[in-house]
Coordinates of C-alpha atoms and ligand atoms in Angstrom, one line a residue:
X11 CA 103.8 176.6 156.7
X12 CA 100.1 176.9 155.3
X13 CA 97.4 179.4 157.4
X14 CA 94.3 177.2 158.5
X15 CA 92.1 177.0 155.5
X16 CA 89.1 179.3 157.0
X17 CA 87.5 180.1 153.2
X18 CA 84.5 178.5 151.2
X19 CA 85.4 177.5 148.1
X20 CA 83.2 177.5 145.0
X21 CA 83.2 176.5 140.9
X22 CA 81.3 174.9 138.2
X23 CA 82.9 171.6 138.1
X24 CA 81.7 170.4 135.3
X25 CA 82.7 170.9 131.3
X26 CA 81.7 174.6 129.6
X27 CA 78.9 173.4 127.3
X28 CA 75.4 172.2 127.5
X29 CA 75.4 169.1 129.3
X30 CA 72.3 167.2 130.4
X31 CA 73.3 167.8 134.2
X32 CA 75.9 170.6 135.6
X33 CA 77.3 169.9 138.9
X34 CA 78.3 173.3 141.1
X35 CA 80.9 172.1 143.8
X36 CA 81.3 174.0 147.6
X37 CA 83.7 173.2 149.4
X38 CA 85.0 174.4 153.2
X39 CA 83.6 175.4 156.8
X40 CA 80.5 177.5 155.4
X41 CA 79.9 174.8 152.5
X42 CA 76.6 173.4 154.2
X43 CA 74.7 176.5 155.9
X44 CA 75.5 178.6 152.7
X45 CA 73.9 175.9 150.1
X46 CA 70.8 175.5 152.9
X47 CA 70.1 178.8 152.4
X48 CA 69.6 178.4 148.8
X49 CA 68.3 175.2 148.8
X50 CA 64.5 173.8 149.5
X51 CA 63.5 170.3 149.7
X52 CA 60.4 169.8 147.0
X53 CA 57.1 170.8 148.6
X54 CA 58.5 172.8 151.2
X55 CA 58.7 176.6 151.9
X56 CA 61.5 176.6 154.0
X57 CA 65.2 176.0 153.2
X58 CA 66.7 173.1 153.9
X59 CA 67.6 172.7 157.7
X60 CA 71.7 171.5 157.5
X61 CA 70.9 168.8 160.2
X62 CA 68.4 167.3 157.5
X63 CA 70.4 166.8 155.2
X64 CA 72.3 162.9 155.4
X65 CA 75.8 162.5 154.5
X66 CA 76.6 160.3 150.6
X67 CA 72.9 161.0 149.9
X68 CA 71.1 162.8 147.3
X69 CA 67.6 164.7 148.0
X70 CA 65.5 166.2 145.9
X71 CA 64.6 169.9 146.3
X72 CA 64.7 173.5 144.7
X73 CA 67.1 176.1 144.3
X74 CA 65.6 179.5 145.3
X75 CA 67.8 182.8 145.0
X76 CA 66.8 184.2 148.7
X77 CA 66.6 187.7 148.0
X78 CA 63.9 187.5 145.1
X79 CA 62.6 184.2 146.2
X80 CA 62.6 182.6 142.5
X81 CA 63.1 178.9 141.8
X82 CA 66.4 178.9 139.8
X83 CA 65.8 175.4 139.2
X84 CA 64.9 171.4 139.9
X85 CA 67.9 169.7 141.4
X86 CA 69.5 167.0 143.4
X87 CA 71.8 168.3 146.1
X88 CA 74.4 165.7 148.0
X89 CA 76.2 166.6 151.2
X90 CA 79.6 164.9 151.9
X91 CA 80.9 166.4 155.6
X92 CA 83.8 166.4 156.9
X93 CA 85.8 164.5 156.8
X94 CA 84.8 161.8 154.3
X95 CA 85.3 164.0 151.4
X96 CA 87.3 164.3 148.7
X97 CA 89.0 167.8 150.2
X98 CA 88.6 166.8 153.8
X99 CA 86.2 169.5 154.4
X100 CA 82.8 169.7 154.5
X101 CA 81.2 169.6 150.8
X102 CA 78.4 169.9 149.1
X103 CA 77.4 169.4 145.1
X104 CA 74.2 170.4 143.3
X105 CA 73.5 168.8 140.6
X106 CA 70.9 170.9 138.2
X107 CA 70.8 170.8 134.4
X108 CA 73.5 171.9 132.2
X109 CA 72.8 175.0 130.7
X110 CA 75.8 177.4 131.0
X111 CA 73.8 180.4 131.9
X112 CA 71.7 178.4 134.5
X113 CA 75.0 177.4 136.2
X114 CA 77.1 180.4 136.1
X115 CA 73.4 182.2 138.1
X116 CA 74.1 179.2 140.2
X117 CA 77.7 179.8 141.1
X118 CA 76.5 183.2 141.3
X119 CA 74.1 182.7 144.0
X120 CA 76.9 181.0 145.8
X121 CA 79.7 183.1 145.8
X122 CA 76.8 186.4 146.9
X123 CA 76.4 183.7 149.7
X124 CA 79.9 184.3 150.8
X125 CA 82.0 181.6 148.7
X126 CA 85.1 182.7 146.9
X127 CA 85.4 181.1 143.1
X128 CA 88.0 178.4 143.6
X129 CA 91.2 178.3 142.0
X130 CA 92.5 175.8 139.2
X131 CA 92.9 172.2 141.0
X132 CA 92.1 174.4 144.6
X133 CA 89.9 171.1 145.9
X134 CA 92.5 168.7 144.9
X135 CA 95.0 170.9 146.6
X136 CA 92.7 171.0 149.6
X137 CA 92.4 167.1 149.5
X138 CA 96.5 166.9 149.5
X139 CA 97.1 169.6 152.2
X140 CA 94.1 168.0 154.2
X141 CA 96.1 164.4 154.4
X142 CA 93.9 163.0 151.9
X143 CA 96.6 162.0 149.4
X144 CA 100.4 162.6 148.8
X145 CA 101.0 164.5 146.0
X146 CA 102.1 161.4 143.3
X147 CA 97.9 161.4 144.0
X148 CA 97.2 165.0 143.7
X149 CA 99.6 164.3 140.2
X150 CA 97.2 161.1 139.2
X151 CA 94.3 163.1 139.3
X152 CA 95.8 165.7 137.0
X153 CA 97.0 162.5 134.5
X154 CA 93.5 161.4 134.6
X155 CA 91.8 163.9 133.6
X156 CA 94.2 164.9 131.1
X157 CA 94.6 161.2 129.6
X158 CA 94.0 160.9 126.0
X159 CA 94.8 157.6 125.6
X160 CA 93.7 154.5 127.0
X161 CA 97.4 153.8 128.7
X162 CA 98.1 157.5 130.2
X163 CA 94.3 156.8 131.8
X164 CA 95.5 153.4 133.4
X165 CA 99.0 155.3 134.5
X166 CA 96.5 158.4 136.4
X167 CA 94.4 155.9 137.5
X168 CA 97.3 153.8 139.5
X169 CA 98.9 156.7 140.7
X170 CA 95.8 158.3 142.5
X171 CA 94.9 154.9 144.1
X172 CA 98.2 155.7 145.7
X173 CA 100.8 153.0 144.0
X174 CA 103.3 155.1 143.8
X175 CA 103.0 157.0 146.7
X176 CA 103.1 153.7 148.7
X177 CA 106.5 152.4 147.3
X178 CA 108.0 155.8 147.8
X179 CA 106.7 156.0 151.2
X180 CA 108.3 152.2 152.3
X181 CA 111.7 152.8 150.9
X182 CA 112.0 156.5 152.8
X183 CA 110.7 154.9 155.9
X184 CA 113.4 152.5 155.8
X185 CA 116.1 155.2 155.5
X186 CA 114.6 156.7 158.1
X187 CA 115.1 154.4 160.3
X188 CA 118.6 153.5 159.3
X189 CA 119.4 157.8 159.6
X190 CA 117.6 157.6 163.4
X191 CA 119.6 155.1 163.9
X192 CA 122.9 156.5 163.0
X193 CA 121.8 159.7 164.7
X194 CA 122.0 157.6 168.2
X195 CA 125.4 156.3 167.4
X196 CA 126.5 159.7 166.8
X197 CA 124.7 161.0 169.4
X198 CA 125.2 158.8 172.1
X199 CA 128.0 156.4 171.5
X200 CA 128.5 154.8 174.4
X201 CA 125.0 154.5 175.4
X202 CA 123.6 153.0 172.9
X203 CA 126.5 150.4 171.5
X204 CA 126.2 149.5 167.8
X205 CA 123.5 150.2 166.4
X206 CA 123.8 150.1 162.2
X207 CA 126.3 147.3 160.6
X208 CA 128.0 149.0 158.0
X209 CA 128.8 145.7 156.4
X210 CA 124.8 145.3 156.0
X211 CA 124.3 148.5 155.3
X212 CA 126.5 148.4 152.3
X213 CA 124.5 145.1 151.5
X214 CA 121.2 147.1 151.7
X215 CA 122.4 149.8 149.2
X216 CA 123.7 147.4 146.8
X217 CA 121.1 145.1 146.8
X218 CA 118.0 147.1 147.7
X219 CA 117.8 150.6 147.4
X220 CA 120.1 151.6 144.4
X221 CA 118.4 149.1 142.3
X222 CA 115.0 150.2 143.4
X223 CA 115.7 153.6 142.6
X224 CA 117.3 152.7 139.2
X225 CA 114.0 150.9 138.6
X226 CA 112.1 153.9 139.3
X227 CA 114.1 156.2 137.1
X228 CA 113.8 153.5 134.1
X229 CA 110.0 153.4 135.0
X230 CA 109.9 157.3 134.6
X231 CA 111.4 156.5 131.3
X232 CA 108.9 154.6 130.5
X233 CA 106.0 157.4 131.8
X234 CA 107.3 160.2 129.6
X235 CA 107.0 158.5 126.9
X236 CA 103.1 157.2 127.8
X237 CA 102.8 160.6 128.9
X238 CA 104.5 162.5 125.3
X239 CA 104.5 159.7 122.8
X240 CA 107.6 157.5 121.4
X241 CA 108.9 159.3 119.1
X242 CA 108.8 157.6 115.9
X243 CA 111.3 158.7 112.9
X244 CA 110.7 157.5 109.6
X245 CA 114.6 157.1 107.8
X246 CA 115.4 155.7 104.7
X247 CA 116.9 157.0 101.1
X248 CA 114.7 158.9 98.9
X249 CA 111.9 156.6 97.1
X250 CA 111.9 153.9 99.3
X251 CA 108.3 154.8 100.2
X252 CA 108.3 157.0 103.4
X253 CA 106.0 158.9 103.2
X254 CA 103.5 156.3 102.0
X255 CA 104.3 154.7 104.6
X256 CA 103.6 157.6 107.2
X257 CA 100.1 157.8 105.1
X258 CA 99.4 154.1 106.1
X259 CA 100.3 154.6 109.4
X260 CA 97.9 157.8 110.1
X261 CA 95.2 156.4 107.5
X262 CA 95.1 159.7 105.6
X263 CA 97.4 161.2 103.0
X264 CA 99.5 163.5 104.9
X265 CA 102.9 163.3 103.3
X266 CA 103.3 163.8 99.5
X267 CA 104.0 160.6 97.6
X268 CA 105.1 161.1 94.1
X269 CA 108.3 158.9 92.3
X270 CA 110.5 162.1 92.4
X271 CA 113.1 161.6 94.9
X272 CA 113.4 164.3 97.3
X273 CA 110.1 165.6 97.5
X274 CA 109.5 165.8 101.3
X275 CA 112.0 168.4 101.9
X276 CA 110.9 169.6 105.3
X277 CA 110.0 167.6 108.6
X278 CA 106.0 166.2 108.5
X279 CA 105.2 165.7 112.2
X280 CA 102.0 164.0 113.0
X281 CA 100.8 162.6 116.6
X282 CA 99.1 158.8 115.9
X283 CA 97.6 156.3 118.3
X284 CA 98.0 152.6 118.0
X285 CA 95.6 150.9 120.4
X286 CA 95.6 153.2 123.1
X287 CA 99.7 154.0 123.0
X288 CA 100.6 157.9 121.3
X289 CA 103.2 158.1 119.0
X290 CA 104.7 161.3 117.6
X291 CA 105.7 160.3 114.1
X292 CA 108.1 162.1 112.1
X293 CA 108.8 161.9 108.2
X294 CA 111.6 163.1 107.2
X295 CA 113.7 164.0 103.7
X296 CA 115.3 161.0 102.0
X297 CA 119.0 161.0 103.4
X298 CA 120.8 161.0 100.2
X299 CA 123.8 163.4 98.7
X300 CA 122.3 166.5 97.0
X301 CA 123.8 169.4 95.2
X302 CA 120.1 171.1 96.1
X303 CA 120.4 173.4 98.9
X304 CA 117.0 173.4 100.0
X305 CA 116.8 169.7 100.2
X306 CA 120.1 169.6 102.1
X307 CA 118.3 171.8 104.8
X308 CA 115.7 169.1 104.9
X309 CA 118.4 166.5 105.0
X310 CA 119.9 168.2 108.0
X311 CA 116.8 168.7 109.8
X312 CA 115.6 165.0 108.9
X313 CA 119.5 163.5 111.1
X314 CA 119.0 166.2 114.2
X315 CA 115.3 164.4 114.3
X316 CA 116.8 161.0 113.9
X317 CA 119.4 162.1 116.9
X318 CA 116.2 163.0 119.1
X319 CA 114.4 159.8 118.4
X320 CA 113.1 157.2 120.5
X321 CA 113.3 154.7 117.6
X322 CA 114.3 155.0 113.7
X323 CA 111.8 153.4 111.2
X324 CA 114.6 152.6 108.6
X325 CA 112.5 152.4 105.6
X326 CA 114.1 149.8 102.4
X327 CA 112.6 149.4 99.3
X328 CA 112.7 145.5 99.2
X329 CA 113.9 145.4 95.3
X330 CA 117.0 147.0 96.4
X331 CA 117.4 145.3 99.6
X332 CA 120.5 147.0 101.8
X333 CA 122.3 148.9 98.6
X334 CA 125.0 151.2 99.7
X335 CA 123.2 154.3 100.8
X336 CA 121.6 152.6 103.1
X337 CA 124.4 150.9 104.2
X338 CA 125.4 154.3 105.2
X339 CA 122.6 155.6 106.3
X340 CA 122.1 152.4 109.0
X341 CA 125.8 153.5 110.0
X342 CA 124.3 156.9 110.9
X343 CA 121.4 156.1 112.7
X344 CA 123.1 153.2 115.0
X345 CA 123.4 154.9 117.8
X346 CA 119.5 155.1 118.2
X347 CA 117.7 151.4 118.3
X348 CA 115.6 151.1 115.0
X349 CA 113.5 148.8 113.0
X350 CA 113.5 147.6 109.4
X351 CA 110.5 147.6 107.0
X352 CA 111.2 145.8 104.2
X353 CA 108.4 148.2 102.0
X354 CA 107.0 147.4 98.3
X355 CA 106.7 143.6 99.2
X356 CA 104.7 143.2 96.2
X357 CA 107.2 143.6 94.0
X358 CA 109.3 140.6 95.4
X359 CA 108.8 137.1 95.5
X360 CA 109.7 136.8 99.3
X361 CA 110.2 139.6 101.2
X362 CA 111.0 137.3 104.4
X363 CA 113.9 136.0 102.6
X364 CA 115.8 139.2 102.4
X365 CA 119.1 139.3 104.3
X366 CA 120.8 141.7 106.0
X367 CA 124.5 142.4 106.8
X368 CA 125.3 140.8 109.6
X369 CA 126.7 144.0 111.2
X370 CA 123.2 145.4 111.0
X371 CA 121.7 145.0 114.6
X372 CA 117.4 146.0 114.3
X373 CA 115.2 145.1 117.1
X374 CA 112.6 144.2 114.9
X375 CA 111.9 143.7 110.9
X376 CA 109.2 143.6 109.0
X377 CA 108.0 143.4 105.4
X378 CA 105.0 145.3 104.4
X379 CA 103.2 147.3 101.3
X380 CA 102.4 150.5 101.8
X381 CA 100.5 150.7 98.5
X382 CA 97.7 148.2 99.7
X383 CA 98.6 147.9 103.4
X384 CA 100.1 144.9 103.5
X385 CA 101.9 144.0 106.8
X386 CA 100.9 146.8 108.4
X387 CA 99.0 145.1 111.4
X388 CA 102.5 143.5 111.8
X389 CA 104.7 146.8 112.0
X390 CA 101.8 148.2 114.5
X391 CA 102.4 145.4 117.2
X392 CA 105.8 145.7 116.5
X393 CA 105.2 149.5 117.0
X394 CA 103.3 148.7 120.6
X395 CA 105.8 146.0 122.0
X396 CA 108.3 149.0 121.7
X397 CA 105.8 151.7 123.3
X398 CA 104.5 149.6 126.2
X399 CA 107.1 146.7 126.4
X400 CA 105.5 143.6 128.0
X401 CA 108.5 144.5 130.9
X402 CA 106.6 147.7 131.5
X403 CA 104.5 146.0 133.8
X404 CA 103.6 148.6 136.6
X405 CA 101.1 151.2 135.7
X406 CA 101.9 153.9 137.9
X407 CA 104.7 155.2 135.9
X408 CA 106.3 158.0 137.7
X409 CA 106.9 161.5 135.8
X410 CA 109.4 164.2 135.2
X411 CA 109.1 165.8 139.0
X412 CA 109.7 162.1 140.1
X413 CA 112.4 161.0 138.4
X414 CA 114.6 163.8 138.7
X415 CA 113.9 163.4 142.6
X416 CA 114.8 159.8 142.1
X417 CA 117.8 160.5 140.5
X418 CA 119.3 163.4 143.1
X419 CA 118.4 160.7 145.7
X420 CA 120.0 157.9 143.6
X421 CA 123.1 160.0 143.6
X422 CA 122.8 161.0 147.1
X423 CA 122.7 157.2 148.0
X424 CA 125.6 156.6 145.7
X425 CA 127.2 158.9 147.4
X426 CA 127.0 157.3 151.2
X427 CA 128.0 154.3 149.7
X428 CA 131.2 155.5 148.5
X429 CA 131.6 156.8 152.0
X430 CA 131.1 153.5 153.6
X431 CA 133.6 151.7 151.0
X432 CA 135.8 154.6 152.0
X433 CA 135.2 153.9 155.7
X434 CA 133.8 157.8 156.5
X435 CA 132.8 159.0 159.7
X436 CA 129.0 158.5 160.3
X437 CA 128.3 162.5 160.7
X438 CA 129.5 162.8 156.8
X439 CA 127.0 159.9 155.5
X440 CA 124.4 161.1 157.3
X441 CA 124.2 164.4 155.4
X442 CA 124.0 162.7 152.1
X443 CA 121.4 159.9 154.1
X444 CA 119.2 163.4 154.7
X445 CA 119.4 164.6 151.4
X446 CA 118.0 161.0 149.9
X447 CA 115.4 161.2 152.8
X448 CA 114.3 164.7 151.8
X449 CA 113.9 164.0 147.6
X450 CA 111.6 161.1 148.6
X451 CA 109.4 163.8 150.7
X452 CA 109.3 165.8 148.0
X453 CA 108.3 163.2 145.8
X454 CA 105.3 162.5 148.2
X455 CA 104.9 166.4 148.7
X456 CA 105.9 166.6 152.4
X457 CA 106.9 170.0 153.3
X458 CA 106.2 171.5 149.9
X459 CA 107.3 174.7 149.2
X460 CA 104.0 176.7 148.0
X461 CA 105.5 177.5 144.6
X462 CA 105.7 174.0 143.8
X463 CA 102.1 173.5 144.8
X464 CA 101.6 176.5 143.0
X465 CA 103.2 174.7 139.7
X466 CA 101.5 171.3 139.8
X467 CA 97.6 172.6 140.8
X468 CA 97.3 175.8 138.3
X469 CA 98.0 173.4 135.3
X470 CA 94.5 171.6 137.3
X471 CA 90.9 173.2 135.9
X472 CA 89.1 175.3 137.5
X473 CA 86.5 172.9 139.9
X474 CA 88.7 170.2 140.3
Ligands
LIG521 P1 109.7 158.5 99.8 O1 110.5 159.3 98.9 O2 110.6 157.5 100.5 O3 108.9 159.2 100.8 O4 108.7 157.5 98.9 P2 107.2 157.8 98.5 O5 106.3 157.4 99.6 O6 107.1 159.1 97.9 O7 107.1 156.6 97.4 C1 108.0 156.6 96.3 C2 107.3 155.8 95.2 O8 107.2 154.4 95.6 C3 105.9 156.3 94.8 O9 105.8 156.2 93.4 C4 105.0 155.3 95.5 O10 103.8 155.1 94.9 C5 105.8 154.0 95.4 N1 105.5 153.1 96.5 C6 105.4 153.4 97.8 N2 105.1 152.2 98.5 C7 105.0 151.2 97.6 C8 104.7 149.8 97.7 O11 104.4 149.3 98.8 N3 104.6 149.1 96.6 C9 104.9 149.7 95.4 N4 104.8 148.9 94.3 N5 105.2 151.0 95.3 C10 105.2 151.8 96.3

């Protein structure tokens, strides 16, 4: 489906900035004679001869623009052929200093060689078309360089070394076998006798694949929200100290406090991190009955955000305990899990001591004050058990292309499971056996279509 890759590819694959060293990258069939060209070990007139040059090891030398014979500059040069390199093909990175200008004459020097200025991710999408990863990799590679956060750099990390990819790879292998095997008995009926048991084939399904796959898809759950935050709604009735609590929580005064009920009248979004986990944290208008029409906008606003949430801070003001509105409010926001904090603990003589109606269901509560911070350390934990639950235990969390292929071949699966409850003829399972076969290749990237490649690698930088 892909022409041969016959083209040198070139790019600065370092940060724009001043940087202490700037790495230029070349990779492809002209990668080493083009960079001899330019390239002169220290104390020598001559370029560099290619055979001189040793694979994984850095020399010493100058760059020298051929046509004016100029030294451009000191650098380090390392040669990785093909094909123990991270594209397959043969590569080779200078390493000068990091001046901008220095490295764009660089590149320049390159590409008048013959190079073409690479594309955004084009190595990584040499490695994957070259065999050297599946695309789950390609994707970890993009995760890691994108990770903000401690956990989304653990998550890129695991999928490039492959975890995924591996698992993927093991359960389509195995339906592979079972569809090559049905194929026979379709095939060749008499020749080949029974070849799949239906009764252990059912058994398989039931016991294997459907719950791995519904593992998967709670796992991709679990990578959205590593990969776009929880999101956190703060709830309660005006003046039970919302927004000084959203202060606490981002350390800076971002919401207006005042003892007016009603004052936040409009949504206060703020992204947070709590020890390496990202939140997105709403505050949102005291839920309350108003005859103010601007403040019932904010109301409105504050439940659609409370229908979209991942969790509900439901915010009490400990002197008043679970008073009416709230009572109402907690009705409301049910359907989404949530967490009480108790807030203003100062004000009462134990906080811990407050009940709640026994038809109130939180997964947590907690008492804090968000006037001195107070209990806050408490609320955070609470905050990262819910993020990263301790059951969150693989790090290789799949994302959105995954887990939609997970659940078409969930449902395809399903579906031949019906059929063999129903007793169907093998030729009708066996389509919906191909179509859970073929979401898994996608999944690793076999037989991509080029716009999906096209979709995952231009979101890459330019030189990686
Ligand atoms: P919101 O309307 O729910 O957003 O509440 P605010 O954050 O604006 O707070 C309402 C009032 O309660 C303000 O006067 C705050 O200073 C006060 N307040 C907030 N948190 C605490 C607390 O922990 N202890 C005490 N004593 N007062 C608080």
């Amino acid at each position: 489906m892909f022409a041969p890759i016959t083209d040198t590819i070139a790019a600065i694959a370092t940060p724009p900035g001043t940087g202490g060293i700037g790495i230029v990258r070349v990779s492809g069939p002209e990668a080493l004679p083009l960079a001899c060209r330019l390239f002169h070990k220290k104390g020598q007139e001559d370029p560099v001869r290619p055979e001189t040059l040793v694979s994984h090891h850095l020399t010493l030398g100058h760059i020298r623009d051929p046509r004016s014979g100029e030294i451009l500059d000191e650098a380090l040069v390392v040669v990785m052929r093909a094909p123990r390199s991270f594209t397959g093909e043969d590569v080779v990175e200078f390493q000068a200093h990091g001046g901008p200008f220095l490295l764009r004459t660089l590149l320049a020097l390159i590409l008048d060689q013959g190079a073409r200025l690479a594309e955004p991710g084009e190595f990584t999408r040499r490695a994957f078309l070259a065999g050297r990863m599946d695309l789950t990799q390609a994707e970890g590679v993009m995760d890691l360089i994108e990770a903000r956060t401690a956990a989304a750099r653990k998550m890129g990390s695991a999928l490039l070394r492959g975890e995924l990819g591996s698992e993927v790879r093991r359960l389509r292998e195995s339906l592979l076998s079972l569809a090559t095997r049905m194929a026979a008995e379709i095939d060749f009926p008499e020749d080949v006798g029974e070849l799949v048991d239906p009764a252990a084939m059912l058994r398989d399904l039931e016991d294997v694949y459907l719950p791995t796959l519904s593992r998967w898809i709670r796992r991709g759950e679990d990578g959205m929200r590593l990969r776009e935050g929880l999101r956190l709604v703060i709830a309660g009735v005006p003046n039970v100290g919302k927004s000084s609590l959203m202060n606490r929580l981002l350390e800076q005064e971002r919401s207006i406090v005042t003892d007016i009920p009603g004052t936040t009248r409009d949504l206060v979004e703020e992204s947070l991190h709590l020890a390496g986990l990202p939140f997105v944290l709403t505050d949102t208008a005291g839920i309350r009955e108003s005859g103010d029409p601007v403040e019932n906008m904010g109301i409105e606003r504050a439940r659609a955000k409370i229908r979209e949430a991942d969790r509900v801070l439901l915010v009490l003001d400990a002197t008043k305990g679970a008073d009416a509105p709230s009572c109402l409010l907690e009705a409301e926001i049910r359907p989404c899990p949530y967490v009480v904090v108790f807030n203003k603990k100062d004000l009462v003589e134990d906080a811990e001591a407050l009940v709640l109606p026994p038809s109130w269901q939180p997964e947590a509560r907690v008492a804090v004050c968000a006037r001195t911070g107070e209990g806050m350390d408490a609320l955070k934990k609470i905050l990262c058990d819910l993020a990263a639950p301790p059951t969150m235990e693989h790090a290789a969390l799949p994302n959105l292309r995954h887990k939609q292929a997970f659940e078409e071949t969930c449902a395809a699966l399903s579906r031949v499971r019906a059929g063999l409850e129903a007793g169907d003829f093998w030729d009708l399972l066996a389509v919906d056996l191909d179509t859970a076969i073929r979401e898994l290749g996608r999944v690793l990237g076999e037989h991509p279509e080029p716009d999906l490649l096209d979709r995952i690698f231009s979101d890459f930088c330019i030189g990686k």
